[in-house]
Amino acid sequence: MTGQFNRLATCTILCFALAGVAWGQEAAGAELARDSWEPDHPEQAIDVAIALDTSGSMKSLTDAARLKLWEIVQELTLMEPAPTLRVALLSYGRKDQSQAGWVRLETDLTTDLDLVSERLFALDSEGGAEYVARVMQLALKGLSWTNSDEALKLVFIAGNEPADQDPLVNFRDMSDEARRKGIFVHAIFCGQPEHELAETWKELADRAQGQFASIDHRSGTVVVESPVDAELGALSAAINETFLPLGEEGVKRQEGVLQQDANAQKLSPAAAASRALVKASPLYSAEWDLVDALAAGKVDLVALQDSELPESLRGMSDTELALYLDEVTFARQALRQRIAELGEQRRRYVVEQMKARGLDDARAFDTAVRRALRERLAEKGW
């Protein structure tokens, strides 16, 4: 059968479900076996690695990242052409990773933003050595960076201990290597900028062609709820009803969507609203879903077995299935359009409220990340 379907997503899914990396201190400096990635349009590729200090004193940093993950991603949803965004999550200062230099790769660079959220919510705050240089090394050598100088490659490292306390890996060497590889490393120091511990973070950022930022990780985060947040949350749930999972993997991924919806809602209506805006954008690709997989040319409807389809679609004729998919596609487009309209209303409301209430998020974690993203994107002509 033949049929025309509108393209609903521009991102290509590469899901790396890595729970951790066994990387002992004796292997410091060794290259990890990680393939680079070669997208069709490297000039539209954005790789972002986020490394968080998860030692006991940094619980509020992890909380801030959870609260603002979708707002940070939302920063990129209005870009044209739509980028291919991949995000990696790393943790350091982990009590359970002493043999790996106290660092762990939570997930490789992936377009599966729900996976990143899942791993972020699974982080705990314990206590281990906070080796900034070691997590830099893991980010530089252990991630599947886009294999092109045209791609934008960024690392954000946040913490509150000196960057030079790793006994085996020198942060200056790692900064120089980042510069050679065209990877910008942004240093986010959790404390006052004039504090003596901030000096090595400033040097790190300078050597790695990144930016230095100091944040108040305990009270710098600002959350503004809006009158349209509830409707955005409802529309996000409505989009879920249009997903048609392919096979067992699709069902599993759909369950993950629902879990991350619930995680965002537990944080605040504002977080759920930001997640809704991301889900309605091309950045949120769901190629485990029949509609998006067809739009991206990843599956052949004729070749699909009945067992790969959702139970509700099994037994349909080719004509019935094509008509149904057109209806679902139209419904999803309408939901996305409404979410975009409400998103603009929300943006204006938040700006007004920030000004009217004298709220200042200048020293928030998400502000530091978004500011650096904006400047790097502007430099590349976005």
Coordinates of C-alpha atoms in Angstrom, one line a residue:
M1 CA 0.0 0.0 0.0
T2 CA 1.1 3.6 -0.3
G3 CA 0.3 6.7 1.7
Q4 CA 1.7 10.0 2.4
F5 CA 2.5 11.0 5.9
N6 CA 3.7 14.4 7.2
R7 CA 7.1 14.4 8.8
L8 CA 6.6 15.1 12.5
A9 CA 10.1 14.7 13.8
T10 CA 13.6 15.6 12.7
C11 CA 15.7 13.9 15.3
T12 CA 17.2 10.4 14.9
I13 CA 17.0 8.2 18.0
L14 CA 20.2 6.7 19.2
C15 CA 19.3 5.3 22.6
F16 CA 22.3 4.2 24.7
A17 CA 20.9 2.7 27.9
L18 CA 24.2 2.6 29.9
A19 CA 23.8 2.3 33.6
G20 CA 27.5 2.9 34.4
V21 CA 31.1 2.5 33.3
A22 CA 33.6 0.3 35.0
W23 CA 36.7 2.5 34.7
G24 CA 39.3 2.1 37.4
Q25 CA 41.8 4.7 38.5
E26 CA 44.6 2.6 36.9
A27 CA 42.9 3.3 33.5
A28 CA 43.1 7.1 33.9
G29 CA 44.0 8.5 30.5
A30 CA 43.0 5.5 28.5
E31 CA 40.7 5.8 25.6
L32 CA 37.3 4.2 26.0
A33 CA 35.8 2.1 23.1
R34 CA 32.9 4.5 22.1
D35 CA 31.9 5.0 18.5
S36 CA 31.4 8.6 17.4
W37 CA 28.1 9.6 15.7
E38 CA 27.7 10.7 12.2
P39 CA 24.3 12.4 11.6
D40 CA 22.9 13.4 8.2
H41 CA 23.1 17.1 9.1
P42 CA 26.0 17.6 11.5
E43 CA 25.6 21.4 11.2
Q44 CA 22.3 20.9 13.1
A45 CA 23.7 18.6 15.8
I46 CA 24.0 19.8 19.4
D47 CA 25.7 17.5 21.9
V48 CA 25.3 18.5 25.6
A49 CA 26.9 16.6 28.4
I50 CA 25.9 17.5 32.0
A51 CA 28.2 16.4 34.8
L52 CA 26.8 16.9 38.3
D53 CA 28.5 16.6 41.7
T54 CA 26.3 14.1 43.6
S55 CA 28.2 14.2 46.9
G56 CA 26.1 14.8 50.1
S57 CA 26.3 18.6 50.0
M58 CA 25.0 18.8 46.5
K59 CA 21.5 17.4 46.8
S60 CA 20.0 20.8 46.0
L61 CA 22.0 20.9 42.7
T62 CA 20.5 17.6 41.6
D63 CA 17.1 18.9 42.6
A64 CA 17.6 22.0 40.5
A65 CA 18.6 20.0 37.5
R66 CA 15.5 17.8 37.8
L67 CA 13.3 20.8 38.2
K68 CA 14.7 22.7 35.2
L69 CA 15.7 19.9 32.8
W70 CA 12.7 20.5 30.5
E71 CA 13.0 24.3 30.7
I72 CA 16.6 24.1 29.6
V73 CA 15.6 21.8 26.6
Q74 CA 12.7 24.1 25.9
E75 CA 15.3 26.8 25.2
L76 CA 16.1 25.0 21.9
T77 CA 12.5 24.1 20.8
L78 CA 12.0 27.4 18.9
M79 CA 15.2 27.1 16.9
E80 CA 15.0 26.9 13.1
P81 CA 15.9 24.6 11.5
A82 CA 15.1 22.2 14.4
P83 CA 18.4 20.8 15.8
T84 CA 19.2 17.3 16.6
L85 CA 19.8 17.5 20.3
R86 CA 21.6 14.7 22.2
V87 CA 22.1 14.9 26.0
A88 CA 24.4 12.9 28.2
L89 CA 24.4 12.7 32.0
L90 CA 27.4 12.0 34.2
S91 CA 27.8 12.0 38.0
Y92 CA 30.8 12.4 40.2
G93 CA 31.6 12.4 43.9
R94 CA 29.8 9.1 44.1
K95 CA 30.4 6.9 47.2
D96 CA 29.7 3.7 45.2
Q97 CA 32.2 4.3 42.4
S98 CA 35.6 4.5 44.3
Q99 CA 37.2 2.0 41.9
A100 CA 36.1 4.2 38.9
G101 CA 37.5 7.4 40.3
W102 CA 34.2 8.2 42.0
V103 CA 32.6 9.0 38.6
R104 CA 29.8 7.3 36.6
L105 CA 28.3 7.6 33.2
E106 CA 24.6 7.6 33.7
T107 CA 23.8 7.7 30.0
D108 CA 25.7 8.3 26.8
L109 CA 24.7 11.1 24.4
T110 CA 21.1 10.3 23.4
T111 CA 18.1 11.9 21.8
D112 CA 16.0 9.9 24.3
L113 CA 15.3 12.8 26.7
D114 CA 13.0 10.5 28.8
L115 CA 16.0 8.3 29.5
V116 CA 18.0 11.3 30.7
S117 CA 15.2 12.3 32.9
E118 CA 14.9 8.8 34.3
R119 CA 18.6 8.7 35.2
L120 CA 18.5 12.1 36.7
F121 CA 15.6 11.2 39.0
A122 CA 17.5 8.0 40.0
L123 CA 20.5 10.0 41.2
D124 CA 21.2 10.0 45.0
S125 CA 23.4 12.2 47.1
E126 CA 26.0 10.3 49.1
G127 CA 29.6 11.1 49.5
G128 CA 32.8 10.4 47.6
A129 CA 35.9 12.2 46.2
E130 CA 34.8 15.1 43.9
Y131 CA 37.3 14.7 41.1
V132 CA 36.4 17.3 38.5
A133 CA 39.2 16.3 36.2
R134 CA 38.1 12.6 36.3
V135 CA 34.6 13.4 35.2
M136 CA 36.0 15.7 32.5
Q137 CA 38.1 12.8 31.3
L138 CA 35.1 10.5 31.2
A139 CA 33.1 13.1 29.2
L140 CA 35.8 13.7 26.7
K141 CA 36.8 10.0 26.1
G142 CA 33.7 8.1 27.0
L143 CA 30.9 9.7 25.0
S144 CA 29.9 9.2 21.4
W145 CA 30.5 12.8 20.3
T146 CA 29.3 13.8 16.8
N147 CA 32.1 13.2 14.4
S148 CA 32.1 16.7 12.8
D149 CA 33.6 20.1 13.5
E150 CA 30.2 21.6 12.4
A151 CA 28.4 20.2 15.4
L152 CA 28.1 22.2 18.7
K153 CA 29.6 20.2 21.5
L154 CA 29.3 21.3 25.1
V155 CA 30.1 20.0 28.6
F156 CA 28.6 21.6 31.7
I157 CA 30.3 20.6 35.0
A158 CA 28.8 21.8 38.3
G159 CA 30.2 21.4 41.8
N160 CA 31.6 23.1 44.8
E161 CA 35.1 21.6 45.4
P162 CA 38.4 22.7 43.8
A163 CA 38.9 21.4 40.2
D164 CA 42.5 20.4 40.9
Q165 CA 42.2 17.7 43.6
D166 CA 42.3 14.6 41.4
P167 CA 45.6 12.9 42.2
L168 CA 45.9 11.1 38.8
V169 CA 44.2 13.4 36.2
N170 CA 45.1 17.1 35.7
F171 CA 42.2 19.3 34.8
R172 CA 44.5 21.5 32.8
D173 CA 45.4 18.6 30.6
M174 CA 41.7 17.8 30.2
S175 CA 40.9 21.4 29.4
D176 CA 43.6 21.5 26.7
E177 CA 42.3 18.2 25.2
A178 CA 38.7 19.6 25.2
R179 CA 40.0 22.6 23.2
R180 CA 41.8 20.4 20.7
K181 CA 38.6 18.3 20.2
G182 CA 36.4 21.4 19.8
I183 CA 34.4 20.7 22.9
F184 CA 33.5 23.7 25.0
V185 CA 33.6 23.0 28.8
H186 CA 31.5 25.3 30.9
A187 CA 32.4 25.4 34.6
I188 CA 29.5 26.1 37.1
F189 CA 30.9 26.7 40.6
C190 CA 28.3 26.3 43.4
G191 CA 29.4 29.2 45.6
Q192 CA 30.4 32.8 45.6
P193 CA 32.6 33.9 42.6
E194 CA 35.1 35.5 44.8
H195 CA 35.7 32.4 46.9
E196 CA 39.2 31.0 46.7
L197 CA 37.9 27.6 45.6
A198 CA 36.4 29.2 42.5
E199 CA 39.8 30.1 41.0
T200 CA 40.5 26.6 39.5
W201 CA 37.0 26.6 38.0
K202 CA 37.7 29.9 36.3
E203 CA 41.0 28.6 35.0
L204 CA 39.2 25.4 33.7
A205 CA 36.6 27.4 31.8
D206 CA 39.2 29.7 30.3
R207 CA 41.5 26.9 29.1
A208 CA 38.6 24.9 27.7
Q209 CA 37.1 27.9 25.9
G210 CA 34.0 27.8 28.1
Q211 CA 32.3 30.1 30.5
F212 CA 32.6 30.4 34.2
A213 CA 29.5 30.8 36.3
S214 CA 28.9 30.9 40.0
I215 CA 25.5 29.8 41.2
D216 CA 23.5 29.6 44.4
H217 CA 22.5 25.9 44.2
R218 CA 20.4 26.1 47.4
S219 CA 18.1 29.0 46.7
G220 CA 18.9 30.4 43.3
T221 CA 16.3 28.4 41.4
V222 CA 13.1 30.3 40.6
V223 CA 9.8 28.7 39.7
V224 CA 6.9 30.7 38.3
E225 CA 3.6 28.9 37.8
S226 CA 1.2 30.3 35.2
P227 CA -2.6 30.1 34.6
V228 CA -2.1 27.8 31.6
D229 CA 0.0 25.2 33.3
A230 CA -2.9 22.9 34.1
E231 CA -4.1 22.9 30.5
L232 CA -0.6 22.3 29.2
G233 CA -0.4 19.3 31.5
A234 CA -3.7 18.0 30.2
L235 CA -2.5 18.4 26.6
S236 CA 0.7 16.5 27.4
A237 CA -1.5 13.6 28.6
A238 CA -3.6 13.9 25.4
I239 CA -0.5 13.6 23.2
N240 CA 0.2 10.3 25.0
E241 CA -3.1 8.9 23.7
T242 CA -1.8 9.4 20.1
F243 CA 1.2 7.2 20.6
L244 CA 1.0 3.8 18.9
P245 CA 3.9 1.7 20.4
L246 CA 5.7 -0.7 18.1
G247 CA 6.5 -4.1 19.7
E248 CA 7.7 -4.7 23.2
E249 CA 10.3 -1.9 23.1
G250 CA 7.6 0.6 22.1
V251 CA 5.4 -0.5 25.0
K252 CA 8.3 -0.1 27.4
R253 CA 9.2 3.3 26.0
Q254 CA 5.6 4.5 26.3
E255 CA 5.6 3.4 30.0
G256 CA 8.7 5.5 30.4
V257 CA 6.9 8.6 29.0
L258 CA 4.2 8.2 31.5
Q259 CA 6.7 7.8 34.4
Q260 CA 8.6 11.0 33.4
D261 CA 5.3 12.9 33.0
A262 CA 4.5 11.8 36.6
N263 CA 8.0 12.9 37.8
A264 CA 7.6 16.3 36.3
Q265 CA 4.1 16.8 37.7
K266 CA 5.4 15.8 41.2
L267 CA 8.0 18.6 41.0
S268 CA 5.5 21.4 40.0
P269 CA 2.9 22.3 37.4
A270 CA 5.5 24.6 35.9
A271 CA 7.9 21.6 35.3
A272 CA 5.1 19.6 33.8
A273 CA 4.2 22.6 31.5
S274 CA 7.8 22.9 30.3
R275 CA 7.9 19.1 29.6
A276 CA 4.6 19.5 27.6
L277 CA 6.3 22.2 25.4
V278 CA 9.2 19.9 24.7
K279 CA 7.0 16.9 23.9
A280 CA 5.2 19.0 21.3
S281 CA 8.4 20.0 19.6
P282 CA 10.5 18.3 16.9
L283 CA 13.2 17.7 19.6
Y284 CA 11.0 15.1 21.2
S285 CA 11.2 12.2 18.7
A286 CA 9.4 9.0 19.4
E287 CA 10.4 6.6 16.7
W288 CA 9.2 3.7 18.9
D289 CA 5.8 5.1 18.0
L290 CA 4.3 4.0 14.6
V291 CA 3.3 7.6 13.5
D292 CA 6.7 9.1 14.1
A293 CA 8.5 6.0 12.8
L294 CA 6.6 6.2 9.5
A295 CA 7.2 10.0 9.2
A296 CA 10.9 9.4 9.7
G297 CA 11.0 6.6 7.1
K298 CA 12.1 4.1 9.8
V299 CA 9.5 1.5 9.1
D300 CA 7.6 0.0 6.1
L301 CA 3.9 -0.3 6.9
V302 CA 3.5 -3.1 4.4
A303 CA 6.3 -5.1 6.0
L304 CA 5.1 -4.8 9.6
Q305 CA 3.8 -7.9 11.2
D306 CA 0.5 -7.8 13.0
S307 CA 2.3 -8.8 16.2
E308 CA 4.4 -5.6 16.0
L309 CA 1.3 -3.3 16.0
P310 CA -0.7 -2.3 19.1
E311 CA -3.5 -4.7 19.7
S312 CA -6.1 -2.1 18.7
L313 CA -4.7 -2.0 15.2
R314 CA -4.3 -5.7 14.5
G315 CA -6.6 -7.1 11.9
M316 CA -7.2 -3.8 10.2
S317 CA -7.0 -3.7 6.4
D318 CA -4.4 -1.6 4.8
T319 CA -6.9 1.1 3.9
E320 CA -8.4 1.1 7.4
L321 CA -5.0 1.4 8.9
A322 CA -3.9 4.2 6.6
L323 CA -7.1 6.2 7.4
Y324 CA -6.7 5.7 11.1
L325 CA -3.0 6.8 11.0
D326 CA -4.0 10.0 9.1
E327 CA -6.6 10.8 11.9
V328 CA -4.0 10.2 14.6
T329 CA -1.5 12.4 12.8
F330 CA -4.0 15.2 12.4
A331 CA -5.0 15.0 16.1
R332 CA -1.4 15.1 17.2
Q333 CA -0.6 18.1 15.0
A334 CA -3.6 19.9 16.5
L335 CA -2.5 19.2 20.0
R336 CA 1.0 20.4 19.2
Q337 CA -0.3 23.6 17.7
R338 CA -2.4 24.3 20.8
I339 CA 0.5 23.6 23.1
A340 CA 2.7 26.0 21.1
E341 CA 0.1 28.7 21.5
L342 CA -0.2 28.2 25.2
G343 CA 3.6 28.1 25.4
E344 CA 3.9 31.6 24.1
Q345 CA 1.2 32.8 26.5
R346 CA 3.2 31.2 29.3
R347 CA 6.4 32.7 28.3
R348 CA 5.0 36.3 28.3
Y349 CA 3.3 35.7 31.7
V350 CA 6.5 34.4 33.3
V351 CA 8.5 37.4 32.0
E352 CA 5.8 39.8 33.4
Q353 CA 5.7 38.0 36.7
M354 CA 9.5 37.9 37.1
K355 CA 9.6 41.7 36.6
A356 CA 6.5 42.5 38.7
R357 CA 7.6 40.3 41.7
G358 CA 11.3 41.3 41.5
L359 CA 12.4 37.8 41.1
D360 CA 16.1 37.2 40.2
D361 CA 17.3 33.9 38.7
A362 CA 20.7 35.2 37.7
R363 CA 22.5 32.7 40.0
A364 CA 20.4 29.7 39.1
F365 CA 21.8 26.5 37.6
D366 CA 19.4 26.6 34.6
T367 CA 20.3 30.2 33.9
A368 CA 24.0 29.4 33.7
V369 CA 23.3 26.6 31.2
R370 CA 20.8 28.6 29.1
R371 CA 23.1 31.6 28.9
A372 CA 26.0 29.6 27.7
L373 CA 23.8 27.7 25.2
R374 CA 22.4 31.0 23.8
E375 CA 25.9 32.5 23.3
R376 CA 27.4 29.4 21.7
L377 CA 24.4 29.0 19.3
A378 CA 24.7 32.7 18.4
E379 CA 28.3 32.2 17.6
K380 CA 27.4 29.4 15.2
G381 CA 24.8 31.5 13.5
W382 CA 21.6 29.9 14.9

